Amino acid sequence: MDRYFAPGTNHLFVPGPVNIPDHVIRAMNRNNEDYRAPPIPALTKDLLEDVKKIFKTTTGTPFLIPTTGTGAWESALTNTLSPGDRTVSFLIGQFSLLWIDQQKRLRFNVDVIESEWGQGANLEILAEKIAADRAHTIKAVCIVHNETATGVTNNLAAVRRILDEYRHPALFLVDGVSSICALDFRMDEWGVDVALTGSQKALSLPTGMGIVCAGPKALEASKSAQSVRFFFDWNDYLKFYKLGTFWPYTPSIQLLYGMRAALDIIFEEGLDNVIERHSRLGKATRLAVEAWGLKNCTQREEWFSDTVTAVVVPPYIDSTEIVKRAWKRYNLSLGLGLNKVAGKVFRIGHLGHLNDVQLLGCLAGVEMVLKDVGYPVKMGSGVGAASAYLQNTIPLIPSRI
Amino acid sequence: MDRYFAPGTNHLFVPGPVNIPDHVIRAMNRNNEDYRAPPIPALTKDLLEDVKKIFKTTTGTPFLIPTTGTGAWESALTNTLSPGDRTVSFLIGQFSLLWIDQQKRLRFNVDVIESEWGQGANLEILAEKIAADRAHTIKAVCIVHNETATGVTNNLAAVRRILDEYRHPALFLVDGVSSICALDFRMDEWGVDVALTGSQKALSLPTGMGIVCAGPKALEASKSAQSVRFFFDWNDYLKFYKLGTFWPYTPSIQLLYGMRAALDIIFEEGLDNVIERHSRLGKATRLAVEAWGLKNCTQREEWFSDTVTAVVVPPYIDSTEIVKRAWKRYNLSLGLGLNKVAGKVFRIGHLGHLNDVQLLGCLAGVEMVLKDVGYPVKMGSGVGAASAYLQNTIPLIPSRI
Amino acid sequence: MDRYFAPGTNHLFVPGPVNIPDHVIRAMNRNNEDYRAPPIPALTKDLLEDVKKIFKTTTGTPFLIPTTGTGAWESALTNTLSPGDRTVSFLIGQFSLLWIDQQKRLRFNVDVIESEWGQGANLEILAEKIAADRAHTIKAVCIVHNETATGVTNNLAAVRRILDEYRHPALFLVDGVSSICALDFRMDEWGVDVALTGSQKALSLPTGMGIVCAGPKALEASKSAQSVRFFFDWNDYLKFYKLGTFWPYTPSIQLLYGMRAALDIIFEEGLDNVIERHSRLGKATRLAVEAWGLKNCTQREEWFSDTVTAVVVPPYIDSTEIVKRAWKRYNLSLGLGLNKVAGKVFRIGHLGHLNDVQLLGCLAGVEMVLKDVGYPVKMGSGVGAASAYLQNTIPLIPSRI
Amino acid sequence: MDRYFAPGTNHLFVPGPVNIPDHVIRAMNRNNEDYRAPPIPALTKDLLEDVKKIFKTTTGTPFLIPTTGTGAWESALTNTLSPGDRTVSFLIGQFSLLWIDQQKRLRFNVDVIESEWGQGANLEILAEKIAADRAHTIKAVCIVHNETATGVTNNLAAVRRILDEYRHPALFLVDGVSSICALDFRMDEWGVDVALTGSQKALSLPTGMGIVCAGPKALEASKSAQSVRFFFDWNDYLKFYKLGTFWPYTPSIQLLYGMRAALDIIFEEGLDNVIERHSRLGKATRLAVEAWGLKNCTQREEWFSDTVTAVVVPPYIDSTEIVKRAWKRYNLSLGLGLNKVAGKVFRIGHLGHLNDVQLLGCLAGVEMVLKDVGYPVKMGSGVGAASAYLQNTIPLIPSRI
């Protein structure tokens, strides 16, 4: 018996870890195996080939590292850069802040471009810096595609255009933790050199696998990068890829089978349909927020995130209370406001294996919590706004037509 | 990969089989075991003791039969009656119809009291028949506590009062398939002689266990009942109860562990709280139906069911289309109209392991389907009516306060 | 935590319920579903087609009944016979005894041919009775293919020859509970009219599905059979087969998906390879028994069972003690001696999803228990005799070559 | 369907990843959860307290890091040492070799004490080095408690005695990957400063959690250690320990619940009983090897490992063939010989959740494989030698007495 038992299902709407499909839970419901016998290398080989599709790359080399997103960040940085290297990084929320902190503590020389929380990366300043950097002292531009703390999606194509415009050779490193497999992401087309995500986000697996994909320029850089590394060293992986055994150390058997099932599901739905589904769910959530008369933390439409919405509460309400109450009364898990926006926003994660009715349940739950904390919400208003839009746009389920 | 894959969770709102709690799914995720070794008898002994609580009986003897509700019916009848015996039975919907059919085919002399579908059992006629039956030719009164086809709950206390008034010795046999563990049911207090349910209903298990509870008068009757029986014979169970091995044939190991987990959850929440939760969910559903401007198939408030609501659709809409579309477009499973009300009603099952946000999701889904089929529903109206009521009445989750 | 926790795996060698493959456990690890929506009928349709293969029939009609083997017996009898009908039945052990008891209590006129426990069905007497029965008063010959209590396999082809020789129209009803899917069984070739098994035997599923297959003559007989029946009535199934909804009452969703997985595994290995595997494991077990200097309860080689071996212990040993000790000290589950052979034999079940190394572990465990109870066994003798044979005969695993 | 399907269970006898108890598989069979809501911190708090028991420490601080044993190594080194620091490390097999490689690549100055593979750490040379190091240039002694490649267990108490004798302040860092929870290990008594293991070894979980325990001296050292680190930095954990939220980044929900179940099982059996069980299984395996006339790779009894046995094959046999054949013909997974002993030894892992009958099955399997590859083994000899010993020494299962 769980210590915090509640009747009915838990409604998991934090922006990660997200709901795992039953199909995937079943696939992982298994004993360990010898990872040196033929099945695991055969399975891994297929996964490495297939996982490239979610990055939309044919030239990248993926690494499935037994770690979290934080470890994936470290892998991206230490394999491509040397201590003292100048990076340009955007501070726009809690996760970009943490990545910047990591860059600093890993001894890179971080050139921070800060924006107000709720805004996207300031690409004008980036353009200025790139333009000014004739000496190519900037070794990497590091950007969080989707800032999970504020629900802000950055424009990666624009970053690439800036680098191209000035023919700047800086590496383009992208945190796609809360975007890849949910938002439009095109590694090859946008010339991303390293992209990464974590298994517990849009892939809808348990935590435990950092998925890093390195383009040819990044692999080349790894040959001379001087950062001290061992566990995260791509070179060890590459050595075992050549041997056909694939693993420098023991992988999680369960996560590998789970990833197979997760990719199967994504390909069954179609990656672009998955992205379209997230787009609809994101839009529906924003319509609800508007109907409630509340503000989106994201300041401009161009930055609206389709995986997470940070909702600003009126000053007389503590958003932490909303999150607590949602869990204590409705078995509904919402995301807290973090750091600068703690107490000021709560977050609705709408990514991963999720459908319209699930989201509408969540929105109905949020309405009840808002009422609980004294916000004068009209019951049904947000749900109605969202469902009116969804009913208009949701396709029939292809396998059921 | 399931052949009919759809993103997100399936929203299961048929009135059985119902959602299984994760805790129970985990408990059943296991290999077979020798059912003659000590663990299974020990487990069974506790279950037999504990299951009496959901019937609110201390004097009853429960039987956990590897069968469905239909088999449980047969067990109730053949153990207590002899061919040719007169039973009084109420025809008020599809499930009472099927039970009557069984009574006839098992060669009992069924005295049917029919009502319009949507009405409850006509107890006035029962009273007349009982009053007239000075010779005590009526051997049993058979009643479906909750008619799942129409969402009608019958008044069992009133039946008992009638029998008592006339000091009539007829057995009182109750189908509690869609009521026990969800609606107020009191075997001892109401003098029910045999009550029964199925594992896949409010107990929230898989199908496969018919749970029959026999009171002392029924056990006594079983000694002289002449109906031919073997598989369903209580006597074989009683023999093995005495031996302490409990099973005349092989039980499902998984269902036994599952039932342990299911009862643990019910007792953790508290049976009366479970019933109260169903009461709230039932009321909320009816408020939504009203807000949509639709009619409840159940004709009077006294018969409203808190486990299933049959919603009448306007004549220009085929309710079958609603159920199909819900499944094809929203991954929402609703109940069909059956037999006389086929095409005319669809059903929302709101029983078992379920909470407010789940129900609100379902109601939002129903609104979208209604729009799909051309009914002029105001989006959010039903959800809002329901959530306004629920927000007012739902308690904090005790384990989380 | 299980109340009877022990380190390591439980070694399940009772002759049912047997070990469930992990693949099947995974397939059943799921929530309930609406059984009236398209997936369940589609799944059922395929199962009904595929399950015929394990009976080796193309003309039979299968029924997947939510019941146990005992219920499957009742289904076979009540659908084909009328009260007072004469059946010929063989009493050779506990399970044939129970079936005879059922036949009597269901009011058939049972003509019992008894043999010593450890012997097969006496077919000479059958031949005499059939020869003498010019009036065709014998309506059915009922035989247990494999008597699980004594490890005796009967010769079904010989029964058919006898019936054919005398052109006797009696129905040929076969209990294949511990044989079908493990021993050579040929419904069509042997002219079996009804064959049945239970899910928890060689199919390696949980208990809960009685699988009955009726040939054309049996179906014809069901039209006039006068036995009272409802739950077990084939006619209700046939009605729903025609409608394409397949289920007269709610099936276990989990068992249906489990059966799909179980059949997939059986077909992957190949049914004849499955039978060959059982043949090897049976032979290996008997070699071990011989090496231990113990006697097989089965008196002649022609009756040796490849699914269960009943081992006779010396008079100074209580076989019940062996079974208890195996479980208490080695986490090894063996079968008890039943009824007449209680205390005198213990049983090793070697059916279902099982391989050579599992069996050898069991045999090593039995050696330790024999030593425990004072039998002067040479440690390693039985295992060595078995493994010498197995090493000579086991094929490479086809998927791994 | 698994691509490499085989009938029966896979017999997993590699020295990791090892068999997961069903109880633990069940506990992990679940959806994700919000790791910031109360249940996960509450669960983590208890785990951190309880996990200390498997290290036999009351003063240590544990870290549950989402990584493998390799990452746990890195965590132990980078948190306590600075680049250029002198470590003393023993090269006695593949895993000590890899750790030494890591120490070098992380820029420590490794003073390697090499022994022949099959021997334990040369503690005489250690004593000399420690004695000579008056200037305390040695900052850490790094030792693999149990070298998994050769089945050699080192004497940690003796290492501590040497350090104490010379009052040398070097940190004592222990890789307990294939020892902790299976072999006698006493962190506090032996003055171990950092000990570590991986979840997929004796804890019998999936891979994915590196468990590192730091003593007070190590924690103190971490304050001044100059190695660059972020993901593996203990300080981030300590910060969140203080906050009571415990996690600097997302943990695997499933592994946390799994660890709870795994520890519950270990404590139920009793840690010392677990160790005693490994001792018996190790001894039994060695008796089998002896009976087969084969040599143990481990050269002296004092180094015999109770978690893994490396068996030397005659020169005319390729041990790789044994491992391949075991898997291809018997569904038995054995460990390969690695690096210097590739082709020369195969390994039997006998650690984790395992019992006597499982091991005896494995040994019987090995006998068949030996016969396959042309080694003149007497069938049953090894199993008999092992079972004679086990039968003499195995206790009754306490919960079943």
mmCIF file of N, CA and C in Angstrom, chain A residues 44 47-49 51-52 54-55 57 59-68 71-77 79-80 187 193-199 203 208-220 222-223 229-242 246-249 251 256 259:
data_model
loop_
_atom_site.group_PDB
_atom_site.id
_atom_site.type_symbol
_atom_site.label_atom_id
_atom_site.label_comp_id
_atom_site.label_asym_id
_atom_site.label_seq_id
_atom_site.Cartn_x
_atom_site.Cartn_y
_atom_site.Cartn_z
ATOM 1 N N THR A 44 20.172 -2.823 -29.065
ATOM 2 C CA THR A 44 20.831 -1.519 -29.024
ATOM 3 C C THR A 44 21.090 -0.982 -30.420
ATOM 4 N N LEU A 47 18.035 0.479 -31.748
ATOM 5 C CA LEU A 47 17.658 1.703 -31.039
ATOM 6 C C LEU A 47 18.510 2.875 -31.507
ATOM 7 N N LEU A 48 19.798 2.630 -31.660
ATOM 8 C CA LEU A 48 20.692 3.719 -32.068
ATOM 9 C C LEU A 48 20.312 4.220 -33.459
ATOM 10 N N GLU A 49 19.877 3.317 -34.291
ATOM 11 C CA GLU A 49 19.459 3.732 -35.622
ATOM 12 C C GLU A 49 18.129 4.508 -35.544
ATOM 13 N N VAL A 51 16.632 5.977 -32.930
ATOM 14 C CA VAL A 51 16.517 7.175 -32.096
ATOM 15 C C VAL A 51 16.935 8.419 -32.882
ATOM 16 N N LYS A 52 17.710 8.243 -33.920
ATOM 17 C CA LYS A 52 18.108 9.394 -34.748
ATOM 18 C C LYS A 52 16.889 10.084 -35.355
ATOM 19 N N ILE A 54 14.062 10.744 -34.013
ATOM 20 C CA ILE A 54 13.399 11.756 -33.168
ATOM 21 C C ILE A 54 14.214 13.046 -33.118
ATOM 22 N N PHE A 55 15.496 12.952 -33.500
ATOM 23 C CA PHE A 55 16.302 14.171 -33.620
ATOM 24 C C PHE A 55 16.223 14.740 -35.038
ATOM 25 N N THR A 57 17.801 13.544 -37.645
ATOM 26 C CA THR A 57 19.167 13.606 -38.140
ATOM 27 C C THR A 57 19.510 12.294 -38.829
ATOM 28 N N THR A 59 22.939 12.267 -39.890
ATOM 29 C CA THR A 59 24.402 12.333 -39.775
ATOM 30 C C THR A 59 24.871 12.270 -38.326
ATOM 31 N N GLY A 60 23.933 12.398 -37.381
ATOM 32 C CA GLY A 60 24.326 12.418 -35.978
ATOM 33 C C GLY A 60 24.666 11.032 -35.441
ATOM 34 N N THR A 61 25.393 11.028 -34.350
ATOM 35 C CA THR A 61 25.732 9.787 -33.648
ATOM 36 C C THR A 61 25.114 9.853 -32.260
ATOM 37 N N PRO A 62 24.187 8.950 -31.951
ATOM 38 C CA PRO A 62 23.525 9.026 -30.647
ATOM 39 C C PRO A 62 24.253 8.239 -29.555
ATOM 40 N N PHE A 63 24.122 8.715 -28.344
ATOM 41 C CA PHE A 63 24.649 8.020 -27.161
ATOM 42 C C PHE A 63 23.515 7.873 -26.143
ATOM 43 N N LEU A 64 23.304 6.669 -25.687
ATOM 44 C CA LEU A 64 22.251 6.402 -24.692
ATOM 45 C C LEU A 64 22.941 6.209 -23.345
ATOM 46 N N ILE A 65 23.046 7.273 -22.599
ATOM 47 C CA ILE A 65 23.901 7.258 -21.407
ATOM 48 C C ILE A 65 23.062 7.031 -20.148
ATOM 49 N N PRO A 66 23.488 6.097 -19.280
ATOM 50 C CA PRO A 66 22.745 5.850 -18.030
ATOM 51 C C PRO A 66 22.885 7.032 -17.084
ATOM 52 N N THR A 67 22.122 8.063 -17.313
ATOM 53 C CA THR A 67 22.231 9.276 -16.511
ATOM 54 C C THR A 67 20.943 10.086 -16.682
ATOM 55 N N THR A 68 20.926 11.277 -16.152
ATOM 56 C CA THR A 68 19.766 12.156 -16.298
ATOM 57 C C THR A 68 20.093 13.258 -17.310
ATOM 58 N N GLY A 71 23.338 14.978 -16.531
ATOM 59 C CA GLY A 71 24.498 14.244 -17.036
ATOM 60 C C GLY A 71 24.631 14.397 -18.546
ATOM 61 N N ALA A 72 23.502 14.464 -19.220
ATOM 62 C CA ALA A 72 23.539 14.647 -20.673
ATOM 63 C C ALA A 72 24.155 15.998 -21.023
ATOM 64 N N TRP A 73 23.771 17.042 -20.253
ATOM 65 C CA TRP A 73 24.423 18.354 -20.410
ATOM 66 C C TRP A 73 25.944 18.215 -20.299
ATOM 67 N N GLU A 74 26.350 17.507 -19.227
ATOM 68 C CA GLU A 74 27.787 17.391 -18.950
ATOM 69 C C GLU A 74 28.483 16.668 -20.092
ATOM 70 N N SER A 75 27.808 15.657 -20.605
ATOM 71 C CA SER A 75 28.368 14.915 -21.725
ATOM 72 C C SER A 75 28.544 15.813 -22.943
ATOM 73 N N ALA A 76 27.535 16.653 -23.215
ATOM 74 C CA ALA A 76 27.607 17.543 -24.379
ATOM 75 C C ALA A 76 28.775 18.514 -24.252
ATOM 76 N N LEU A 77 28.951 19.033 -23.056
ATOM 77 C CA LEU A 77 29.974 20.061 -22.849
ATOM 78 C C LEU A 77 31.379 19.481 -22.802
ATOM 79 N N ASN A 79 32.684 16.749 -23.811
ATOM 80 C CA ASN A 79 33.217 16.066 -24.985
ATOM 81 C C ASN A 79 33.582 17.016 -26.115
ATOM 82 N N THR A 80 33.103 18.256 -26.005
ATOM 83 C CA THR A 80 33.338 19.149 -27.142
ATOM 84 C C THR A 80 34.185 20.366 -26.787
ATOM 85 N N MET A 187 17.501 18.585 -36.156
ATOM 86 C CA MET A 187 18.939 18.641 -35.897
ATOM 87 C C MET A 187 19.738 18.944 -37.162
ATOM 88 N N ASP A 193 24.790 20.956 -33.399
ATOM 89 C CA ASP A 193 25.964 20.086 -33.270
ATOM 90 C C ASP A 193 25.802 19.039 -32.177
ATOM 91 N N VAL A 194 25.233 19.423 -31.065
ATOM 92 C CA VAL A 194 24.866 18.423 -30.057
ATOM 93 C C VAL A 194 23.459 18.745 -29.567
ATOM 94 N N ALA A 195 22.620 17.728 -29.560
ATOM 95 C CA ALA A 195 21.277 17.876 -29.006
ATOM 96 C C ALA A 195 21.098 16.775 -27.968
ATOM 97 N N LEU A 196 20.277 17.041 -26.994
ATOM 98 C CA LEU A 196 20.133 16.043 -25.933
ATOM 99 C C LEU A 196 18.744 16.105 -25.327
ATOM 100 N N THR A 197 18.330 14.957 -24.805
ATOM 101 C CA THR A 197 17.082 14.917 -24.037
ATOM 102 C C THR A 197 17.202 13.841 -22.959
ATOM 103 N N GLY A 198 16.154 13.732 -22.151
ATOM 104 C CA GLY A 198 16.132 12.713 -21.084
ATOM 105 C C GLY A 198 14.952 11.790 -21.308
ATOM 106 N N SER A 199 15.126 10.563 -20.891
ATOM 107 C CA SER A 199 14.105 9.546 -21.174
ATOM 108 C C SER A 199 12.752 9.864 -20.553
ATOM 109 N N LEU A 203 9.708 11.341 -24.393
ATOM 110 C CA LEU A 203 9.797 9.921 -24.737
ATOM 111 C C LEU A 203 8.916 9.078 -23.821
ATOM 112 N N GLY A 208 16.444 7.976 -16.321
ATOM 113 C CA GLY A 208 17.608 7.090 -16.246
ATOM 114 C C GLY A 208 18.414 6.983 -17.518
ATOM 115 N N MET A 209 17.893 7.569 -18.605
ATOM 116 C CA MET A 209 18.659 7.535 -19.824
ATOM 117 C C MET A 209 18.809 8.955 -20.356
ATOM 118 N N GLY A 210 20.064 9.409 -20.445
ATOM 119 C CA GLY A 210 20.344 10.674 -21.108
ATOM 120 C C GLY A 210 20.633 10.368 -22.563
ATOM 121 N N ILE A 211 19.908 11.008 -23.454
ATOM 122 C CA ILE A 211 20.067 10.706 -24.883
ATOM 123 C C ILE A 211 20.734 11.895 -25.541
ATOM 124 N N VAL A 212 21.957 11.673 -25.985
ATOM 125 C CA VAL A 212 22.772 12.747 -26.543
ATOM 126 C C VAL A 212 23.053 12.397 -27.993
ATOM 127 N N CYS A 213 22.892 13.365 -28.862
ATOM 128 C CA CYS A 213 23.177 13.100 -30.269
ATOM 129 C C CYS A 213 24.208 14.109 -30.758
ATOM 130 N N ALA A 214 25.312 13.599 -31.281
ATOM 131 C CA ALA A 214 26.420 14.455 -31.682
ATOM 132 C C ALA A 214 26.557 14.456 -33.194
ATOM 133 N N GLY A 215 26.571 15.647 -33.754
ATOM 134 C CA GLY A 215 26.799 15.788 -35.187
ATOM 135 C C GLY A 215 28.273 15.621 -35.516
ATOM 136 N N PRO A 216 28.598 15.576 -36.798
ATOM 137 C CA PRO A 216 29.978 15.331 -37.225
ATOM 138 C C PRO A 216 30.964 16.366 -36.670
ATOM 139 N N LYS A 217 30.549 17.628 -36.640
ATOM 140 C CA LYS A 217 31.459 18.671 -36.152
ATOM 141 C C LYS A 217 31.735 18.472 -34.663
ATOM 142 N N ALA A 218 30.731 18.030 -33.929
ATOM 143 C CA ALA A 218 30.913 17.798 -32.500
ATOM 144 C C ALA A 218 31.819 16.593 -32.279
ATOM 145 N N LEU A 219 31.618 15.556 -33.056
ATOM 146 C CA LEU A 219 32.487 14.377 -32.919
ATOM 147 C C LEU A 219 33.931 14.758 -33.200
ATOM 148 N N GLU A 220 34.109 15.593 -34.211
ATOM 149 C CA GLU A 220 35.459 16.053 -34.550
ATOM 150 C C GLU A 220 36.050 16.832 -33.367
ATOM 151 N N SER A 222 35.392 16.513 -30.348
ATOM 152 C CA SER A 222 35.658 15.658 -29.183
ATOM 153 C C SER A 222 37.074 15.087 -29.215
ATOM 154 N N LYS A 223 37.659 15.066 -30.393
ATOM 155 C CA LYS A 223 39.023 14.514 -30.491
ATOM 156 C C LYS A 223 40.058 15.412 -29.832
ATOM 157 N N ARG A 229 37.199 13.830 -18.553
ATOM 158 C CA ARG A 229 35.939 13.070 -18.560
ATOM 159 C C ARG A 229 36.252 11.587 -18.624
ATOM 160 N N PHE A 230 35.393 10.801 -18.077
ATOM 161 C CA PHE A 230 35.534 9.352 -18.208
ATOM 162 C C PHE A 230 34.157 8.741 -18.416
ATOM 163 N N PHE A 231 33.319 8.836 -17.377
ATOM 164 C CA PHE A 231 31.990 8.236 -17.494
ATOM 165 C C PHE A 231 31.252 8.785 -18.704
ATOM 166 N N PHE A 232 31.388 10.064 -18.954
ATOM 167 C CA PHE A 232 30.614 10.691 -20.036
ATOM 168 C C PHE A 232 31.362 10.715 -21.364
ATOM 169 N N ASP A 233 32.507 10.056 -21.428
ATOM 170 C CA ASP A 233 33.343 10.154 -22.630
ATOM 171 C C ASP A 233 32.730 9.405 -23.805
ATOM 172 N N TRP A 234 32.464 10.141 -24.880
ATOM 173 C CA TRP A 234 31.896 9.505 -26.075
ATOM 174 C C TRP A 234 32.839 8.463 -26.656
ATOM 175 N N ASN A 235 34.103 8.685 -26.480
ATOM 176 C CA ASN A 235 35.097 7.824 -27.117
ATOM 177 C C ASN A 235 34.946 6.366 -26.679
ATOM 178 N N ASP A 236 34.608 6.165 -25.413
ATOM 179 C CA ASP A 236 34.420 4.788 -24.935
ATOM 180 C C ASP A 236 33.229 4.140 -25.634
ATOM 181 N N TYR A 237 32.186 4.925 -25.816
ATOM 182 C CA TYR A 237 31.028 4.400 -26.550
ATOM 183 C C TYR A 237 31.434 4.034 -27.979
ATOM 184 N N LEU A 238 32.126 4.953 -28.622
ATOM 185 C CA LEU A 238 32.494 4.737 -30.031
ATOM 186 C C LEU A 238 33.335 3.473 -30.184
ATOM 187 N N LYS A 239 34.197 3.236 -29.197
ATOM 188 C CA LYS A 239 35.043 2.031 -29.227
ATOM 189 C C LYS A 239 34.164 0.780 -29.208
ATOM 190 N N PHE A 240 33.168 0.784 -28.351
ATOM 191 C CA PHE A 240 32.304 -0.397 -28.242
ATOM 192 C C PHE A 240 31.301 -0.479 -29.406
ATOM 193 N N TYR A 241 30.961 0.677 -30.001
ATOM 194 C CA TYR A 241 30.119 0.636 -31.207
ATOM 195 C C TYR A 241 30.870 -0.148 -32.280
ATOM 196 N N LYS A 242 32.149 0.131 -32.393
ATOM 197 C CA LYS A 242 32.951 -0.556 -33.420
ATOM 198 C C LYS A 242 33.022 -2.051 -33.152
ATOM 199 N N PHE A 246 28.634 -2.461 -28.046
ATOM 200 C CA PHE A 246 27.883 -1.217 -27.812
ATOM 201 C C PHE A 246 28.014 -0.600 -26.425
ATOM 202 N N TRP A 247 28.325 -1.377 -25.395
ATOM 203 C CA TRP A 247 28.239 -0.823 -24.045
ATOM 204 C C TRP A 247 29.558 -0.848 -23.305
ATOM 205 N N PRO A 248 30.076 0.350 -22.943
ATOM 206 C CA PRO A 248 31.303 0.399 -22.142
ATOM 207 C C PRO A 248 31.053 -0.002 -20.685
ATOM 208 N N TYR A 249 29.816 0.063 -20.278
ATOM 209 C CA TYR A 249 29.429 -0.390 -18.932
ATOM 210 C C TYR A 249 27.987 -0.839 -19.003
ATOM 211 N N PRO A 251 24.204 -1.316 -19.201
ATOM 212 C CA PRO A 251 23.012 -0.489 -19.389
ATOM 213 C C PRO A 251 21.843 -1.060 -18.588
ATOM 214 N N LEU A 256 16.119 -0.244 -22.022
ATOM 215 C CA LEU A 256 16.316 -0.521 -23.445
ATOM 216 C C LEU A 256 15.045 -1.105 -24.056
ATOM 217 N N MET A 259 12.551 1.627 -24.196
ATOM 218 C CA MET A 259 12.780 2.589 -25.269
ATOM 219 C C MET A 259 12.303 2.011 -26.604
#
